Structures are given as structure tokens and as C-alpha cells.
Amino acid sequence: MSTPYEVRVAEDPADREACFAVRKQVFVAEQGVPEDIEYDAHDAVALHVLAVREDGLPLGTGRLLYGEAAAAKTGGEAGVGSLGRLAVARQARGRGVGVALVRAIEDAARARGLTAVDLHAQTHALGFYERLGYEAYGPEFPDAGIPHRAMRRVL
């Protein structure tokens, strides 16, 4: 049985706090990422998306960096955005929430005139992103002590 949810841009402070709460649950509590590196200056300028159950429970989140904010993550290519901080709460995994979040971020990237989206995927999630059309490039690298690969999808 699936529970209805919606994915929306996190416009107000309550939505942004819900995004941060999901990230804290997934990255800090589950994966052991230090809280002081989970949140960064990009959070203030990023476009955040939020998946929320109809009763208000936050299920997942992700963010899009674009323009100058994305330059360090995308090799400085102006038309490339950076998808990051994609997190789905444990109870919502396997229900399409992650796919819906990625597609919402891609839609936001297109709306801003971007032609591609890059991301740094945890290596265990490479197959998930490959099924969504992303291609890995470059060597594996550690981020917060977790192995990652860079990936890109042309929009």
C-alpha cells in the first residue's frame, strides 16, 4: 500500500526546516556524517525540494545548486547544475520518493535554463542514478568518509 505524498519546492522556513530534519535523520544519524559538515553556506542559496506525506510528515529532500554556487562542483560549466543532499527517510524508501525528488530537481534545473545536472553519488547508489539516466565519470573519491563518484545527466 502506498501513502500519497507530494514533492514541492521548499519555499518557506517550515519546509526548509523539514528538509534539514530529513538530512539530519539520514546523513547524520544513519550514516554518521558530522553535523558540522552536513550543513553549509550553499544551503542559503540552493533550491530545496521536499517530499511530504499528505499528513505533513517529511519523507525526503534534495537540493539544486546553480550558477556561481554550483561552479566548484561542476567544473565551472555555466549550464550545469549540481544535485545534492538527496535523502529519503527510511520508512519511505522503495516507494518512488527518490525518483520524484530527482525529477523535481531536474525540472527546476530546466526552468533555470540549465542543460545538464551533475551529482556526487555514494557508490552504493550508482545503480539508482544510472536508472535515471546519469553516467558516472572520473575516479572514486571520499566525501565525509563515504566513497563517491561524480555523475552527470544531460537534460
C-alpha positions as protocol buffer text, in pm:
chain_id: "A"
residue {
  index: 1
  type: MET
  ca { x: 0 y: 0 z: 0 }
}
residue {
  index: 2
  type: SER
  ca { x: 144 y: 338 z: -93 }
}
residue {
  index: 3
  type: THR
  ca { x: 90 y: 655 z: 101 }
}
residue {
  index: 4
  type: PRO
  ca { x: 16 y: 965 z: -107 }
}
residue {
  index: 5
  type: TYR
  ca { x: 279 y: 1237 z: -100 }
}
residue {
  index: 6
  type: GLU
  ca { x: 368 y: 1550 z: -289 }
}
residue {
  index: 7
  type: VAL
  ca { x: 701 y: 1692 z: -396 }
}
residue {
  index: 8
  type: ARG
  ca { x: 734 y: 2069 z: -387 }
}
residue {
  index: 9
  type: VAL
  ca { x: 993 y: 2343 z: -378 }
}
residue {
  index: 10
  type: ALA
  ca { x: 1065 y: 2432 z: -15 }
}
residue {
  index: 11
  type: GLU
  ca { x: 960 y: 2795 z: -18 }
}
residue {
  index: 12
  type: ASP
  ca { x: 901 y: 2880 z: 346 }
}
residue {
  index: 13
  type: PRO
  ca { x: 1111 y: 2836 z: 662 }
}
residue {
  index: 14
  type: ALA
  ca { x: 900 y: 2541 z: 786 }
}
residue {
  index: 15
  type: ASP
  ca { x: 960 y: 2349 z: 460 }
}
residue {
  index: 16
  type: ARG
  ca { x: 1333 y: 2421 z: 476 }
}
residue {
  index: 17
  type: GLU
  ca { x: 1347 y: 2300 z: 837 }
}
residue {
  index: 18
  type: ALA
  ca { x: 1168 y: 1981 z: 728 }
}
residue {
  index: 19
  type: CYS
  ca { x: 1436 y: 1933 z: 460 }
}
residue {
  index: 20
  type: PHE
  ca { x: 1711 y: 1977 z: 718 }
}
residue {
  index: 21
  type: ALA
  ca { x: 1538 y: 1734 z: 956 }
}
residue {
  index: 22
  type: VAL
  ca { x: 1534 y: 1460 z: 689 }
}
residue {
  index: 23
  type: ARG
  ca { x: 1901 y: 1525 z: 611 }
}
residue {
  index: 24
  type: LYS
  ca { x: 1988 y: 1503 z: 980 }
}
residue {
  index: 25
  type: GLN
  ca { x: 1799 y: 1173 z: 1012 }
}
residue {
  index: 26
  type: VAL
  ca { x: 1962 y: 1016 z: 703 }
}
residue {
  index: 27
  type: PHE
  ca { x: 2311 y: 1162 z: 683 }
}
residue {
  index: 28
  type: VAL
  ca { x: 2396 y: 1244 z: 1043 }
}
residue {
  index: 29
  type: ALA
  ca { x: 2208 y: 977 z: 1242 }
}
residue {
  index: 30
  type: GLU
  ca { x: 2214 y: 686 z: 994 }
}
residue {
  index: 31
  type: GLN
  ca { x: 2538 y: 744 z: 803 }
}
residue {
  index: 32
  type: GLY
  ca { x: 2747 y: 918 z: 1067 }
}
residue {
  index: 33
  type: VAL
  ca { x: 2823 y: 1234 z: 869 }
}
residue {
  index: 34
  type: PRO
  ca { x: 2939 y: 1503 z: 1115 }
}
residue {
  index: 35
  type: GLU
  ca { x: 2664 y: 1761 z: 1156 }
}
residue {
  index: 36
  type: ASP
  ca { x: 2908 y: 2048 z: 1113 }
}
residue {
  index: 37
  type: ILE
  ca { x: 2982 y: 1941 z: 754 }
}
residue {
  index: 38
  type: GLU
  ca { x: 2630 y: 1833 z: 659 }
}
residue {
  index: 39
  type: TYR
  ca { x: 2504 y: 2191 z: 652 }
}
residue {
  index: 40
  type: ASP
  ca { x: 2697 y: 2451 z: 453 }
}
residue {
  index: 41
  type: ALA
  ca { x: 2679 y: 2801 z: 309 }
}
residue {
  index: 42
  type: HIS
  ca { x: 2517 y: 2662 z: -7 }
}
residue {
  index: 43
  type: ASP
  ca { x: 2200 y: 2584 z: 190 }
}
residue {
  index: 44
  type: ALA
  ca { x: 2118 y: 2956 z: 196 }
}
residue {
  index: 45
  type: VAL
  ca { x: 2125 y: 2991 z: -184 }
}
residue {
  index: 46
  type: ALA
  ca { x: 2018 y: 2645 z: -302 }
}
residue {
  index: 47
  type: LEU
  ca { x: 1678 y: 2548 z: -433 }
}
residue {
  index: 48
  type: HIS
  ca { x: 1549 y: 2281 z: -194 }
}
residue {
  index: 49
  type: VAL
  ca { x: 1278 y: 2029 z: -278 }
}
residue {
  index: 50
  type: LEU
  ca { x: 1071 y: 1842 z: -21 }
}
residue {
  index: 51
  type: ALA
  ca { x: 862 y: 1526 z: -42 }
}
residue {
  index: 52
  type: VAL
  ca { x: 589 y: 1536 z: 220 }
}
residue {
  index: 53
  type: ARG
  ca { x: 316 y: 1291 z: 308 }
}
residue {
  index: 54
  type: GLU
  ca { x: -40 y: 1423 z: 299 }
}
residue {
  index: 55
  type: ASP
  ca { x: -43 y: 1433 z: 681 }
}
residue {
  index: 56
  type: GLY
  ca { x: 261 y: 1662 z: 676 }
}
residue {
  index: 57
  type: LEU
  ca { x: 535 y: 1408 z: 756 }
}
residue {
  index: 58
  type: PRO
  ca { x: 852 y: 1492 z: 558 }
}
residue {
  index: 59
  type: LEU
  ca { x: 970 y: 1192 z: 354 }
}
residue {
  index: 60
  type: GLY
  ca { x: 1264 y: 1320 z: 153 }
}
residue {
  index: 61
  type: THR
  ca { x: 1462 y: 1614 z: 27 }
}
residue {
  index: 62
  type: GLY
  ca { x: 1727 y: 1726 z: -218 }
}
residue {
  index: 63
  type: ARG
  ca { x: 1880 y: 2049 z: -338 }
}
residue {
  index: 64
  type: LEU
  ca { x: 1992 y: 2214 z: -659 }
}
residue {
  index: 65
  type: LEU
  ca { x: 2287 y: 2448 z: -683 }
}
residue {
  index: 66
  type: TYR
  ca { x: 2317 y: 2656 z: -998 }
}
residue {
  index: 67
  type: GLY
  ca { x: 2517 y: 2950 z: -1125 }
}
residue {
  index: 68
  type: GLU
  ca { x: 2813 y: 3055 z: -916 }
}
residue {
  index: 69
  type: ALA
  ca { x: 2710 y: 2828 z: -628 }
}
residue {
  index: 70
  type: ALA
  ca { x: 2746 y: 2519 z: -849 }
}
residue {
  index: 71
  type: ALA
  ca { x: 3075 y: 2615 z: -1017 }
}
residue {
  index: 72
  type: ALA
  ca { x: 3308 y: 2433 z: -776 }
}
residue {
  index: 73
  type: LYS
  ca { x: 3106 y: 2111 z: -805 }
}
residue {
  index: 74
  type: THR
  ca { x: 3058 y: 2115 z: -1183 }
}
residue {
  index: 75
  type: GLY
  ca { x: 3397 y: 2227 z: -1309 }
}
residue {
  index: 76
  type: GLY
  ca { x: 3272 y: 2581 z: -1364 }
}
residue {
  index: 77
  type: GLU
  ca { x: 3041 y: 2497 z: -1653 }
}
residue {
  index: 78
  type: ALA
  ca { x: 2771 y: 2766 z: -1653 }
}
residue {
  index: 79
  type: GLY
  ca { x: 2491 y: 2547 z: -1789 }
}
residue {
  index: 80
  type: VAL
  ca { x: 2538 y: 2266 z: -1538 }
}
residue {
  index: 81
  type: GLY
  ca { x: 2359 y: 2245 z: -1205 }
}
residue {
  index: 82
  type: SER
  ca { x: 2457 y: 2037 z: -905 }
}
residue {
  index: 83
  type: LEU
  ca { x: 2208 y: 1799 z: -744 }
}
residue {
  index: 84
  type: GLY
  ca { x: 2298 y: 1721 z: -386 }
}
residue {
  index: 85
  type: ARG
  ca { x: 2187 y: 1625 z: -38 }
}
residue {
  index: 86
  type: LEU
  ca { x: 1930 y: 1379 z: -175 }
}
residue {
  index: 87
  type: ALA
  ca { x: 1788 y: 1195 z: 125 }
}
residue {
  index: 88
  type: VAL
  ca { x: 1482 y: 975 z: 172 }
}
residue {
  index: 89
  type: ALA
  ca { x: 1359 y: 879 z: 519 }
}
residue {
  index: 90
  type: ARG
  ca { x: 1396 y: 508 z: 594 }
}
residue {
  index: 91
  type: GLN
  ca { x: 1018 y: 447 z: 610 }
}
residue {
  index: 92
  type: ALA
  ca { x: 970 y: 600 z: 263 }
}
residue {
  index: 93
  type: ARG
  ca { x: 1241 y: 413 z: 72 }
}
residue {
  index: 94
  type: GLY
  ca { x: 1141 y: 194 z: -220 }
}
residue {
  index: 95
  type: ARG
  ca { x: 825 y: 396 z: -290 }
}
residue {
  index: 96
  type: GLY
  ca { x: 944 y: 624 z: -569 }
}
residue {
  index: 97
  type: VAL
  ca { x: 1019 y: 923 z: -346 }
}
residue {
  index: 98
  type: GLY
  ca { x: 1384 y: 945 z: -453 }
}
residue {
  index: 99
  type: VAL
  ca { x: 1291 y: 931 z: -822 }
}
residue {
  index: 100
  type: ALA
  ca { x: 1027 y: 1202 z: -773 }
}
residue {
  index: 101
  type: LEU
  ca { x: 1280 y: 1425 z: -594 }
}
residue {
  index: 102
  type: VAL
  ca { x: 1541 y: 1383 z: -869 }
}
residue {
  index: 103
  type: ARG
  ca { x: 1286 y: 1460 z: -1140 }
}
residue {
  index: 104
  type: ALA
  ca { x: 1167 y: 1771 z: -950 }
}
residue {
  index: 105
  type: ILE
  ca { x: 1526 y: 1894 z: -925 }
}
residue {
  index: 106
  type: GLU
  ca { x: 1578 y: 1829 z: -1297 }
}
residue {
  index: 107
  type: ASP
  ca { x: 1258 y: 2023 z: -1375 }
}
residue {
  index: 108
  type: ALA
  ca { x: 1386 y: 2314 z: -1165 }
}
residue {
  index: 109
  type: ALA
  ca { x: 1720 y: 2298 z: -1349 }
}
residue {
  index: 110
  type: ARG
  ca { x: 1546 y: 2311 z: -1688 }
}
residue {
  index: 111
  type: ALA
  ca { x: 1334 y: 2605 z: -1570 }
}
residue {
  index: 112
  type: ARG
  ca { x: 1659 y: 2791 z: -1494 }
}
residue {
  index: 113
  type: GLY
  ca { x: 1798 y: 2721 z: -1840 }
}
residue {
  index: 114
  type: LEU
  ca { x: 2046 y: 2454 z: -1735 }
}
residue {
  index: 115
  type: THR
  ca { x: 2141 y: 2186 z: -1986 }
}
residue {
  index: 116
  type: ALA
  ca { x: 2284 y: 1920 z: -1751 }
}
residue {
  index: 117
  type: VAL
  ca { x: 2290 y: 1815 z: -1386 }
}
residue {
  index: 118
  type: ASP
  ca { x: 2593 y: 1678 z: -1204 }
}
residue {
  index: 119
  type: LEU
  ca { x: 2594 y: 1499 z: -871 }
}
residue {
  index: 120
  type: HIS
  ca { x: 2831 y: 1320 z: -637 }
}
residue {
  index: 121
  type: ALA
  ca { x: 2673 y: 980 z: -572 }
}
residue {
  index: 122
  type: GLN
  ca { x: 2757 y: 750 z: -287 }
}
residue {
  index: 123
  type: THR
  ca { x: 2890 y: 443 z: -468 }
}
residue {
  index: 124
  type: HIS
  ca { x: 2614 y: 218 z: -332 }
}
residue {
  index: 125
  type: ALA
  ca { x: 2362 y: 447 z: -509 }
}
residue {
  index: 126
  type: LEU
  ca { x: 2525 y: 442 z: -855 }
}
residue {
  index: 127
  type: GLY
  ca { x: 2266 y: 199 z: -994 }
}
residue {
  index: 128
  type: PHE
  ca { x: 1978 y: 420 z: -875 }
}
residue {
  index: 129
  type: TYR
  ca { x: 2116 y: 721 z: -1062 }
}
residue {
  index: 130
  type: GLU
  ca { x: 2213 y: 515 z: -1368 }
}
residue {
  index: 131
  type: ARG
  ca { x: 1849 y: 401 z: -1399 }
}
residue {
  index: 132
  type: LEU
  ca { x: 1756 y: 772 z: -1409 }
}
residue {
  index: 133
  type: GLY
  ca { x: 1996 y: 842 z: -1696 }
}
residue {
  index: 134
  type: TYR
  ca { x: 2308 y: 959 z: -1508 }
}
residue {
  index: 135
  type: GLU
  ca { x: 2653 y: 848 z: -1621 }
}
residue {
  index: 136
  type: ALA
  ca { x: 2949 y: 816 z: -1386 }
}
residue {
  index: 137
  type: TYR
  ca { x: 3278 y: 984 z: -1474 }
}
residue {
  index: 138
  type: GLY
  ca { x: 3612 y: 1025 z: -1304 }
}
residue {
  index: 139
  type: PRO
  ca { x: 3761 y: 822 z: -1021 }
}
residue {
  index: 140
  type: GLU
  ca { x: 3602 y: 725 z: -691 }
}
residue {
  index: 141
  type: PHE
  ca { x: 3668 y: 977 z: -411 }
}
residue {
  index: 142
  type: PRO
  ca { x: 3581 y: 1005 z: -42 }
}
residue {
  index: 143
  type: ASP
  ca { x: 3333 y: 1263 z: 85 }
}
residue {
  index: 144
  type: ALA
  ca { x: 3259 y: 1268 z: 459 }
}
residue {
  index: 145
  type: GLY
  ca { x: 3441 y: 933 z: 472 }
}
residue {
  index: 146
  type: ILE
  ca { x: 3197 y: 773 z: 224 }
}
residue {
  index: 147
  type: PRO
  ca { x: 3308 y: 660 z: -127 }
}
residue {
  index: 148
  type: HIS
  ca { x: 3151 y: 867 z: -408 }
}
residue {
  index: 149
  type: ARG
  ca { x: 3161 y: 903 z: -788 }
}
residue {
  index: 150
  type: ALA
  ca { x: 3076 y: 1206 z: -997 }
}
residue {
  index: 151
  type: MET
  ca { x: 2782 y: 1159 z: -1236 }
}
residue {
  index: 152
  type: ARG
  ca { x: 2609 y: 1371 z: -1500 }
}
residue {
  index: 153
  type: ARG
  ca { x: 2284 y: 1369 z: -1691 }
}
residue {
  index: 154
  type: VAL
  ca { x: 2228 y: 1588 z: -1993 }
}
residue {
  index: 155
  type: LEU
  ca { x: 1877 y: 1733 z: -1980 }
}
